[in-house]
Amino acid sequence: MEDLSKYPLQLDGNDVPVVRFMNVTKSYGSLTVLDQLDLDVTEGEMVSVIGPSGSGKTTVLRMLMTLETINSGVIYVDGQPLTHMEKKGVLVPADQKYLRKARAKIGMCFQHFNLFPHMTALQNCMEGPVQVLGMSKKQAQERSEELLSLVGMIEKKDQHPSRLSGGQQQRVAIARALAMRPKVMLFDEVTSALDPEVIGEVTNVIRNLVNEHNLTMLMVTHQMGFARDISDRVCFFFAGKIEEQGKPADLFGNPQRERTRQFLSAVKEAD
Amino acid sequence: MFDWRWDFAWEILPRLLMATVNTLIAAGAGYAIALVLGLVFALAQRTPYRPVTFVVRESVEFIRSTPLVLQIFFVFFVAPQFGIRLSPWASGMIAIGLHYAAYLSEVYRGGLESVPKGQWEACTALNLTPMQSYFRIIVPQALPPSIPGMGNYLVGIFKDTPMLSVIGVAELMHTANAIGAQSYRFLEPYTMVGVIFLLISLPTAWLIRIFDAWVRNKMGMN
Ligand SMILES: Nc1ncnc2c1ncn2[C@@H]1O[C@H](COP(=O)(O)OP(=O)(O)OP(=O)(O)O)[C@@H](O)[C@H]1O
Ligand SMILES: [Mg+2]
C-alpha cells in the first residue's frame, strides 16, 4: 500500500486545475500501463491526447471516468480528490457512494457510442437528468431537445439508435453526455468507428463546443489535423508517460523529442 | 379393439374442460413464480458477494440435475416433517416454480451476458445507480434475446403440469385418471387430454414467435 499522507486532502490556491493527475500509476498484472503520470487540465482548456496504440490514452480517460481504479497516486477534480476520500484526516480509496458524487462532474463519449438501444434518441438524453439529477420529465425533455438541436439531431429525436448512422449516434451520445451538465467532457476516439464521410459532422459538433462553451475537454484522437486545429494543448503519450506536450503549433510544427518526430512522421505516412 | 364412443366423449368433456382451467392456472401461476424467481437467481449469481453467488449457483445446479417429480414429492411429503404443512396446490406451485426458475435463470443469465460491457460503462458515465442500471438499462436489453428460451419453458411448464397429479392436484391428467378409474374407459379421456394439450401448445408457441418479433421491433433491435 502506498503512503497517501504525502497527497493533499484538497487543492487550494488561486489556480486550482479542473483536473489533476498526481503521480498516477495503473497496471494490469505485471504490465504497467501508466507510469507515475502527472497531468493538469485547466478550466475551459481543450487538451488532445495522441500517441501510439497501447500507450495508455484510453486508460487516462477511463480512470477519470472512474471506470478503472488506480494503483497509486491521486486524481483531483475541481480541487477535490476523485479516486480517494478523506477519512480521519488522511486519504483512503473512495467508496461507491463517494465515487457517485465525485464523478458527477465528468461526462464521457465512447468510440462505439454505447447508446441505450431500447430507448429513442430523446429518451437516451433524458435518462440521466430524470433518474440521476431528479429533473421533471418536462424539464429534462426541454434540456434534451435543446441539446439534440445543438448537435443537429432534433428531427431524429424519436428514432432508436439502430435507425441512426454512426455519425448520428455519436452526436446523440454527445448530447446525452452534455445533458448531465458535466464540467469535464472526455472523448475517446469518437470518430474512429465512423465512415470517413460522416467524421466531419461529429468533429463540427466538438468544434462548436470548443468555441461556444466553457467546457473543459480531454480528447483522445488519431486525427492529427483536427487535434492541431482545435486544441489548446496536445499531449503525446508514449509507453504510459507523457513524452512531450505543448501548443499544437509547437508540438506538430517543431517536436523536440525523437519519439514524437517518429510518431508524427509515421501517422503522416499512413494518411 | 378400437372402439371410440362419441357419447362418452361428450359426457366427460365438461369435466375435462374444468380441469383444463386448473391446468392453465397451475401453469400460469408456476410460470409467474419461475419468471420472477429466475430473475432473482440470475441476478444473485452476478452479485460481488461470493457466498451468495456460490449458494445460488449450486442450488440452481442441484435443481436442474434432479427430476421434477421428485421435487414435487419432496415438497409435499418431506416439508411437513419440518413443520411446514402445504396443500397440494401450494406444494405443486412451489416445486414447479422453483424447478423452472432454475432453468429460466440460465436463460436470463445468457441474456444478461449478451449485453455489451459498453452499456455498463455508459451507465457509470451517466452516474446511474447499480439498481437503475440493472432494471432500466441492462435487464430490458437482456429480455428480448431471452424470449425464445422463456417461451420454450412456458410450453414446457404447461406440459409438465400432469406431474402435479401425483400429489392430487385436480388438473387434466388427474381428472382423466379419475374418469378412467370410474368408467374403465381410458381411450377417450387420454386422447382428449392429448388433443387439449396440442390445441393449447401449438398456438402458444406461435404467439411467442409473434411476440418475440414484436418486442424486437418495438425496441428498435431489428
Ligand atoms: N482490462 C485490461 N486488462 C489487461 N490489459 C489492459 C486492459 N485494458 C487495457 N489494457 C492494456 O493497457 C495498455 C493501454 O491500453 P489503452 O487502451 O489505454 O491504450 P490506447 O493508448 O488507448 O491504445 P489505442 O490507440 O489502441 O486505443 C494496452 O497494452 C492494453 O492492452
Ligand atoms: Mg484507446
XYZ file of C-alpha atoms and ligand atoms in Angstrom:
525
model
C 0.000 0.000 0.000
C 1.151 3.442 -0.914
C 1.633 6.085 1.754
C -1.154 8.520 0.933
C -0.248 11.099 3.556
C 2.002 12.908 1.080
C -1.031 13.882 -1.008
C -3.031 16.963 -0.032
C -6.623 16.399 1.124
C -7.653 19.022 -1.393
C -6.005 21.514 -3.686
C -6.023 25.114 -2.553
C -4.911 28.321 -4.138
C -5.944 30.596 -6.949
C -5.279 28.455 -9.941
C -6.565 25.065 -8.943
C -6.755 22.966 -12.118
C -10.058 21.338 -13.026
C -8.261 18.018 -13.387
C -5.009 16.992 -11.763
C -3.351 13.601 -12.074
C -0.740 13.372 -9.366
C 1.774 10.576 -9.660
C -0.843 8.183 -11.064
C 0.185 4.621 -11.849
C -2.042 1.984 -13.400
C -1.026 -1.571 -14.070
C -2.700 -4.773 -15.137
C -0.772 -7.563 -13.503
C 2.840 -7.025 -14.437
C 2.002 -4.634 -17.291
C 2.388 -1.009 -16.257
C 0.039 0.972 -18.466
C 0.515 4.378 -16.869
C 3.660 5.219 -15.063
C 3.603 7.960 -12.410
C 1.581 10.273 -14.580
C 1.265 13.965 -13.751
C -1.227 15.909 -15.805
C -3.142 19.134 -15.179
C -6.041 20.437 -17.188
C -7.207 23.971 -16.503
C -10.705 25.329 -16.730
C -12.026 25.648 -20.279
C -8.974 24.009 -21.763
C -9.184 21.565 -24.692
C -6.415 19.010 -24.368
C -5.806 16.400 -27.029
C -4.124 13.144 -26.242
C -2.238 11.439 -29.043
C 0.192 8.551 -29.172
C 0.746 5.046 -30.440
C -1.670 2.210 -29.770
C -1.329 0.829 -26.250
C 0.375 3.918 -24.860
C -2.346 4.376 -22.244
C -4.507 7.121 -23.797
C -7.846 5.412 -23.227
C -6.785 4.370 -19.757
C -6.274 8.006 -18.777
C -9.874 8.820 -19.681
C -11.278 5.660 -18.135
C -9.598 6.407 -14.825
C -11.005 9.917 -14.857
C -14.489 8.494 -15.561
C -13.865 6.097 -12.632
C -14.294 3.099 -14.938
C -10.893 1.890 -13.758
C -9.307 2.010 -10.347
C -5.745 3.241 -9.976
C -2.801 1.565 -8.295
C -1.086 4.611 -6.888
C -1.335 8.369 -6.939
C -4.407 10.563 -6.668
C -6.660 12.219 -9.218
C -8.257 15.517 -8.229
C -11.231 17.133 -9.904
C -12.025 20.730 -9.077
C -9.527 20.538 -6.264
C -11.292 17.626 -4.580
C -9.922 14.088 -4.707
C -11.816 11.853 -7.163
C -10.215 8.485 -6.601
C -9.898 8.952 -2.868
C -11.782 10.471 0.002
C -10.854 11.909 3.323
C -11.172 9.773 6.391
C -9.834 10.960 9.732
C -7.519 13.453 8.113
C -5.965 11.128 5.527
C -6.902 9.990 2.052
C -8.292 6.499 1.611
C -9.587 4.857 -1.597
C -13.041 6.221 -2.420
C -16.079 4.046 -1.772
C -19.008 3.690 -4.200
C -21.040 6.388 -2.506
C -18.240 8.920 -2.717
C -17.477 7.980 -6.321
C -21.073 8.577 -7.312
C -20.896 12.107 -6.013
C -17.432 12.803 -7.366
C -17.954 11.526 -10.894
C -20.970 13.764 -11.465
C -18.594 16.417 -12.835
C -17.318 14.133 -15.579
C -19.017 13.137 -18.828
C -17.714 10.748 -21.441
C -18.287 9.794 -25.078
C -17.095 6.430 -26.294
C -15.648 5.123 -29.527
C -18.667 2.837 -30.010
C -21.262 5.377 -28.767
C -22.823 2.961 -26.237
C -26.291 4.448 -26.695
C -29.109 2.535 -24.996
C -30.633 0.582 -27.907
C -34.084 0.192 -26.353
C -34.554 3.945 -25.996
C -35.088 6.665 -28.568
C -32.528 9.434 -29.010
C -34.611 11.692 -26.779
C -35.081 9.026 -24.095
C -31.335 8.375 -24.136
C -30.735 12.053 -23.363
C -33.456 12.268 -20.712
C -32.429 9.156 -18.791
C -29.635 10.740 -16.742
C -31.354 14.060 -15.989
C -34.551 12.317 -14.835
C -33.066 9.329 -12.989
C -29.889 10.838 -11.604
C -30.426 14.585 -11.399
C -34.068 14.145 -10.407
C -35.375 16.605 -13.001
C -39.020 16.556 -14.016
C -39.763 14.836 -17.326
C -40.818 18.143 -18.834
C -37.650 19.958 -17.799
C -35.466 17.068 -18.894
C -37.209 16.935 -22.253
C -36.669 20.658 -22.801
C -32.990 20.369 -21.957
C -32.567 17.262 -24.109
C -34.314 18.792 -27.096
C -32.134 21.860 -26.800
C -29.026 19.685 -26.844
C -30.297 17.498 -29.667
C -30.783 20.707 -31.655
C -27.266 21.762 -30.776
C -25.876 18.550 -32.269
C -28.279 18.721 -35.224
C -30.288 15.665 -34.264
C -33.624 17.165 -33.274
C -35.535 15.778 -36.274
C -34.429 12.274 -35.318
C -35.258 12.552 -31.640
C -37.857 9.770 -31.711
C -35.665 7.271 -33.544
C -33.976 4.319 -31.891
C -30.183 4.127 -32.268
C -30.464 1.200 -34.678
C -32.172 3.537 -37.149
C -29.328 6.066 -36.998
C -25.995 6.204 -38.793
C -22.776 6.042 -36.786
C -22.236 9.772 -37.044
C -25.787 10.439 -35.917
C -25.455 8.022 -32.992
C -22.271 9.703 -31.867
C -23.937 13.117 -31.971
C -26.791 11.799 -29.814
C -24.192 10.339 -27.439
C -22.573 13.771 -27.133
C -25.963 15.333 -26.385
C -26.657 12.620 -23.817
C -23.383 13.314 -22.015
C -23.913 17.101 -22.130
C -27.399 16.718 -20.656
C -25.753 15.861 -17.342
C -24.005 19.274 -17.401
C -20.541 17.880 -16.760
C -17.667 20.208 -16.077
C -15.227 17.986 -17.896
C -16.008 16.116 -21.115
C -13.981 13.142 -22.231
C -13.897 11.968 -25.835
C -12.272 8.641 -26.589
C -11.629 8.314 -30.313
C -15.183 9.339 -31.017
C -14.640 9.309 -34.776
C -12.631 6.102 -35.078
C -15.635 3.844 -35.683
C -17.156 6.179 -38.272
C -17.174 6.128 -42.047
C -14.886 8.847 -43.404
C -17.738 10.837 -44.916
C -19.525 11.341 -41.574
C -16.495 12.182 -39.434
C -16.979 15.863 -40.221
C -20.451 16.051 -38.685
C -19.074 14.861 -35.354
C -15.912 16.946 -35.369
C -18.025 20.006 -36.198
C -20.110 19.414 -33.094
C -16.965 19.217 -30.961
C -15.576 22.314 -32.656
C -18.764 24.170 -31.665
C -18.390 23.068 -28.079
C -14.855 24.425 -28.024
C -15.873 27.742 -29.496
C -19.073 28.432 -27.653
C -18.925 26.633 -24.332
C -16.673 26.892 -21.400
C -16.302 23.139 -21.127
C -13.051 21.541 -20.117
C -12.269 18.760 -22.556
C -9.888 15.891 -22.820
C -9.902 14.180 -26.199
C -8.086 11.077 -27.375
C -7.795 11.145 -31.143
C -5.941 9.758 -34.110
C -6.936 12.720 -36.265
C -3.859 14.881 -36.078
C -5.297 17.668 -38.234
C -8.327 18.004 -36.003
C -6.246 17.939 -32.828
C -3.990 20.624 -34.245
C -6.982 22.755 -35.201
C -8.938 22.838 -32.010
C -6.671 22.005 -29.080
C -5.161 24.417 -26.621
C -2.592 21.790 -25.806
C -1.546 18.429 -27.191
C -0.055 15.633 -25.094
C 1.941 12.939 -26.812
C 1.801 9.707 -24.830
C 4.441 7.044 -25.120
C 4.582 3.882 -23.001
C 2.409 5.240 -20.221
C 4.146 8.580 -19.901
C 3.714 11.999 -21.426
C 6.714 12.092 -23.706
C 6.075 15.632 -24.874
C 3.343 18.236 -24.617
C 2.768 21.735 -25.832
C 0.771 24.071 -28.010
C -0.358 22.309 -31.185
C 1.720 24.564 -33.408
C 4.854 23.724 -31.422
C 4.247 20.030 -30.956
C 3.268 19.395 -34.558
C 5.486 22.069 -36.128
C 8.605 21.642 -34.080
C 8.612 18.465 -31.989
C 11.506 18.289 -29.549
C 11.674 14.579 -28.880
C 12.812 11.893 -31.236
C 9.839 9.632 -30.397
C 7.382 12.415 -31.154
C 9.020 13.008 -34.517
C 8.924 9.307 -35.341
C 5.267 9.014 -34.358
C 4.217 12.092 -36.298
C 6.021 11.052 -39.436
C 4.571 7.544 -39.141
C 0.995 8.815 -38.944
C 1.640 11.258 -41.758
C 2.731 8.403 -43.985
C -0.336 6.393 -43.048
C -2.637 9.255 -44.096
C -60.373 -53.295 -30.248
C -60.641 -49.705 -31.294
C -63.991 -48.545 -30.085
C -64.331 -44.834 -29.672
C -67.597 -43.697 -28.092
C -68.638 -40.199 -29.008
C -71.440 -40.054 -26.440
C -68.967 -40.854 -23.669
C -66.552 -38.276 -25.030
C -69.308 -35.648 -24.936
C -70.264 -36.662 -21.461
C -66.777 -36.197 -19.996
C -65.898 -33.060 -21.994
C -67.233 -30.567 -19.399
C -65.213 -32.211 -16.650
C -62.082 -32.145 -18.759
C -62.626 -28.503 -19.677
C -62.956 -27.610 -15.999
C -59.706 -29.440 -15.370
C -58.136 -27.555 -18.278
C -58.804 -24.338 -16.385
C -56.940 -25.814 -13.408
C -54.076 -26.852 -15.653
C -53.851 -23.341 -17.069
C -53.919 -21.811 -13.599
C -51.202 -24.200 -12.428
C -49.032 -23.481 -15.467
C -49.660 -19.715 -15.235
C -49.005 -19.451 -11.510
C -45.969 -21.736 -11.680
C -44.606 -19.753 -14.601
C -45.141 -16.422 -12.849
C -43.197 -17.701 -9.855
C -40.482 -19.048 -12.142
C -40.185 -15.785 -14.101
C -39.606 -13.680 -11.013
C -37.558 -16.189 -9.035
C -35.482 -16.994 -12.125
C -34.502 -13.342 -12.452
C -33.628 -13.255 -8.762
C -31.433 -16.354 -9.217
C -29.767 -14.871 -12.280
C -29.046 -11.526 -10.636
C -27.922 -13.184 -7.400
C -25.315 -15.113 -9.368
C -23.870 -11.820 -10.539
C -23.523 -10.101 -7.177
C -19.990 -9.495 -5.937
C -20.755 -11.453 -2.739
C -19.001 -14.781 -3.169
C -21.084 -16.819 -0.661
C -24.335 -15.649 -2.297
C -23.219 -16.484 -5.834
C -21.889 -19.843 -4.660
C -25.038 -20.928 -2.835
C -27.362 -19.782 -5.617
C -25.270 -21.324 -8.372
C -25.045 -24.678 -6.619
C -28.762 -24.675 -5.791
C -29.649 -23.972 -9.407
C -27.361 -26.777 -10.486
C -28.930 -29.116 -7.932
C -32.478 -28.339 -9.034
C -31.563 -28.828 -12.681
C -29.951 -32.199 -12.004
C -32.846 -33.816 -10.151
C -36.255 -34.853 -11.545
C -39.226 -32.552 -11.183
C -41.449 -35.314 -9.881
C -39.022 -35.980 -7.058
C -39.037 -32.298 -6.135
C -42.830 -32.295 -6.103
C -42.921 -35.296 -3.779
C -40.226 -33.778 -1.662
C -42.036 -30.508 -1.061
C -45.349 -32.246 -0.433
C -44.276 -35.161 1.741
C -40.999 -34.080 3.331
C -41.744 -30.448 4.141
C -44.402 -31.400 6.730
C -41.686 -33.189 8.714
C -40.104 -29.768 9.176
C -43.425 -28.436 10.382
C -44.434 -26.891 7.046
C -47.811 -28.251 6.004
C -48.813 -27.213 2.498
C -51.809 -28.002 0.337
C -51.199 -29.991 -2.876
C -51.670 -26.809 -4.861
C -49.205 -24.779 -2.802
C -46.603 -27.565 -2.816
C -47.079 -28.066 -6.544
C -46.671 -24.381 -7.352
C -43.575 -24.077 -5.188
C -41.961 -27.185 -6.674
C -42.719 -26.439 -10.318
C -41.992 -22.703 -9.856
C -38.607 -23.433 -8.301
C -37.793 -26.041 -10.910
C -38.475 -23.757 -13.825
C -36.890 -20.782 -12.063
C -33.629 -22.724 -12.166
C -33.966 -23.211 -15.930
C -35.121 -19.651 -16.557
C -32.221 -18.250 -14.546
C -29.908 -19.828 -17.121
C -31.892 -18.187 -19.915
C -31.671 -14.809 -18.203
C -28.008 -15.335 -17.482
C -27.326 -15.808 -21.172
C -29.372 -12.695 -21.909
C -27.571 -10.631 -19.290
C -24.199 -11.767 -20.563
C -25.158 -10.802 -24.110
C -25.452 -7.133 -23.097
C -22.190 -5.468 -24.137
C -19.826 -4.150 -21.465
C -20.094 -0.708 -23.019
C -23.673 -0.459 -21.773
C -22.443 -0.728 -18.200
C -19.813 1.882 -18.889
C -22.425 4.241 -20.289
C -24.447 3.691 -17.097
C -21.449 4.648 -14.999
C -20.712 7.658 -17.175
C -24.299 8.831 -16.625
C -23.895 8.065 -12.920
C -26.879 5.697 -12.720
C -27.023 3.574 -9.567
C -26.396 -0.180 -9.940
C -30.151 -0.755 -9.410
C -31.114 1.768 -12.087
C -28.509 0.300 -14.404
C -29.903 -3.205 -13.985
C -33.586 -2.508 -14.147
C -33.684 0.349 -16.651
C -30.783 -0.456 -18.957
C -29.404 -3.990 -18.673
C -32.459 -6.183 -17.964
C -34.585 -4.593 -20.720
C -31.818 -5.472 -23.178
C -31.369 -8.958 -21.735
C -35.056 -9.814 -22.155
C -35.515 -9.791 -25.949
C -32.765 -12.368 -26.545
C -34.284 -14.404 -23.692
C -37.799 -14.520 -25.142
C -37.382 -17.681 -27.265
C -35.949 -19.549 -24.269
C -38.616 -18.157 -21.969
C -41.251 -19.263 -24.474
C -39.881 -22.797 -24.627
C -40.132 -23.093 -20.877
C -43.667 -21.693 -20.885
C -44.712 -24.575 -23.128
C -42.501 -26.846 -21.024
C -44.115 -25.958 -17.712
C -47.540 -26.404 -19.283
C -46.632 -29.880 -20.465
C -45.171 -30.736 -17.047
C -48.320 -29.859 -15.093
C -49.525 -33.527 -15.289
C -46.747 -34.305 -12.818
C -48.814 -32.453 -10.244
C -51.377 -35.254 -10.461
C -49.078 -37.393 -8.314
C -49.920 -35.271 -5.271
C -53.570 -34.902 -6.195
C -53.802 -31.528 -7.923
C -57.000 -31.773 -9.959
C -55.523 -30.822 -13.290
C -56.147 -32.552 -16.642
C -54.159 -35.732 -16.071
C -55.549 -36.243 -12.622
C -59.094 -35.826 -13.939
C -58.506 -38.193 -16.862
C -57.166 -40.801 -14.436
C -60.209 -40.367 -12.221
C -62.578 -40.758 -15.166
C -60.733 -43.893 -16.234
C -60.889 -45.374 -12.763
C -64.623 -44.793 -12.539
C -65.687 -45.902 -16.005
C -62.896 -48.273 -17.028
C -62.677 -46.299 -20.254
C -59.249 -44.811 -20.930
C -59.194 -44.226 -24.686
C -61.465 -41.191 -24.713
C -60.133 -39.286 -21.678
C -56.445 -39.759 -22.546
C -56.966 -38.978 -26.211
C -58.907 -35.870 -25.346
C -56.254 -34.715 -22.872
C -53.652 -35.122 -25.611
C -55.733 -33.084 -28.053
C -56.332 -30.356 -25.478
C -52.577 -30.103 -24.789
C -51.897 -29.912 -28.510
C -54.561 -27.270 -29.074
C -53.002 -25.069 -26.417
C -49.284 -25.729 -27.020
C -49.221 -25.068 -30.738
C -50.890 -21.647 -30.736
C -48.823 -20.658 -27.691
C -45.581 -21.419 -29.482
C -46.863 -19.450 -32.446
C -47.864 -16.468 -30.278
C -44.427 -16.475 -28.651
C -42.780 -16.123 -32.060
C -45.027 -13.183 -32.896
C -44.372 -11.606 -29.507
C -40.622 -12.056 -29.995
C -40.728 -10.260 -33.331
C -42.924 -7.517 -31.892
C -40.602 -6.867 -28.940
C -37.537 -6.746 -31.143
C -39.219 -4.308 -33.428
C -40.510 -2.221 -30.528
C -37.041 -1.989 -29.025
C -35.565 -0.987 -32.363
C -33.449 -4.116 -32.462
C -34.233 -5.237 -35.975
N -8.665 -4.658 -18.833
C -7.386 -4.785 -19.242
N -6.663 -5.857 -18.889
C -5.366 -6.001 -19.273
N -4.713 -5.096 -20.043
C -5.375 -3.991 -20.429
C -6.753 -3.780 -20.060
N -7.158 -2.608 -20.591
C -6.089 -2.120 -21.260
N -5.024 -2.948 -21.191
C -3.688 -2.714 -21.771
O -3.257 -1.450 -21.392
C -2.491 -0.846 -22.421
C -3.002 0.549 -22.679
O -4.316 0.465 -23.172
P -5.098 1.737 -23.683
O -6.424 1.254 -24.097
O -5.040 2.826 -22.685
O -4.257 2.157 -24.960
P -4.545 3.295 -26.035
O -3.414 4.249 -25.958
O -5.911 3.849 -25.835
O -4.449 2.489 -27.386
P -5.352 2.578 -28.718
O -4.800 3.698 -29.517
O -5.123 1.264 -29.375
O -6.770 2.781 -28.300
C -2.582 -1.768 -23.608
O -1.381 -2.504 -23.674
C -3.730 -2.684 -23.283
O -3.537 -3.952 -23.831
Mg -7.731 3.728 -26.918
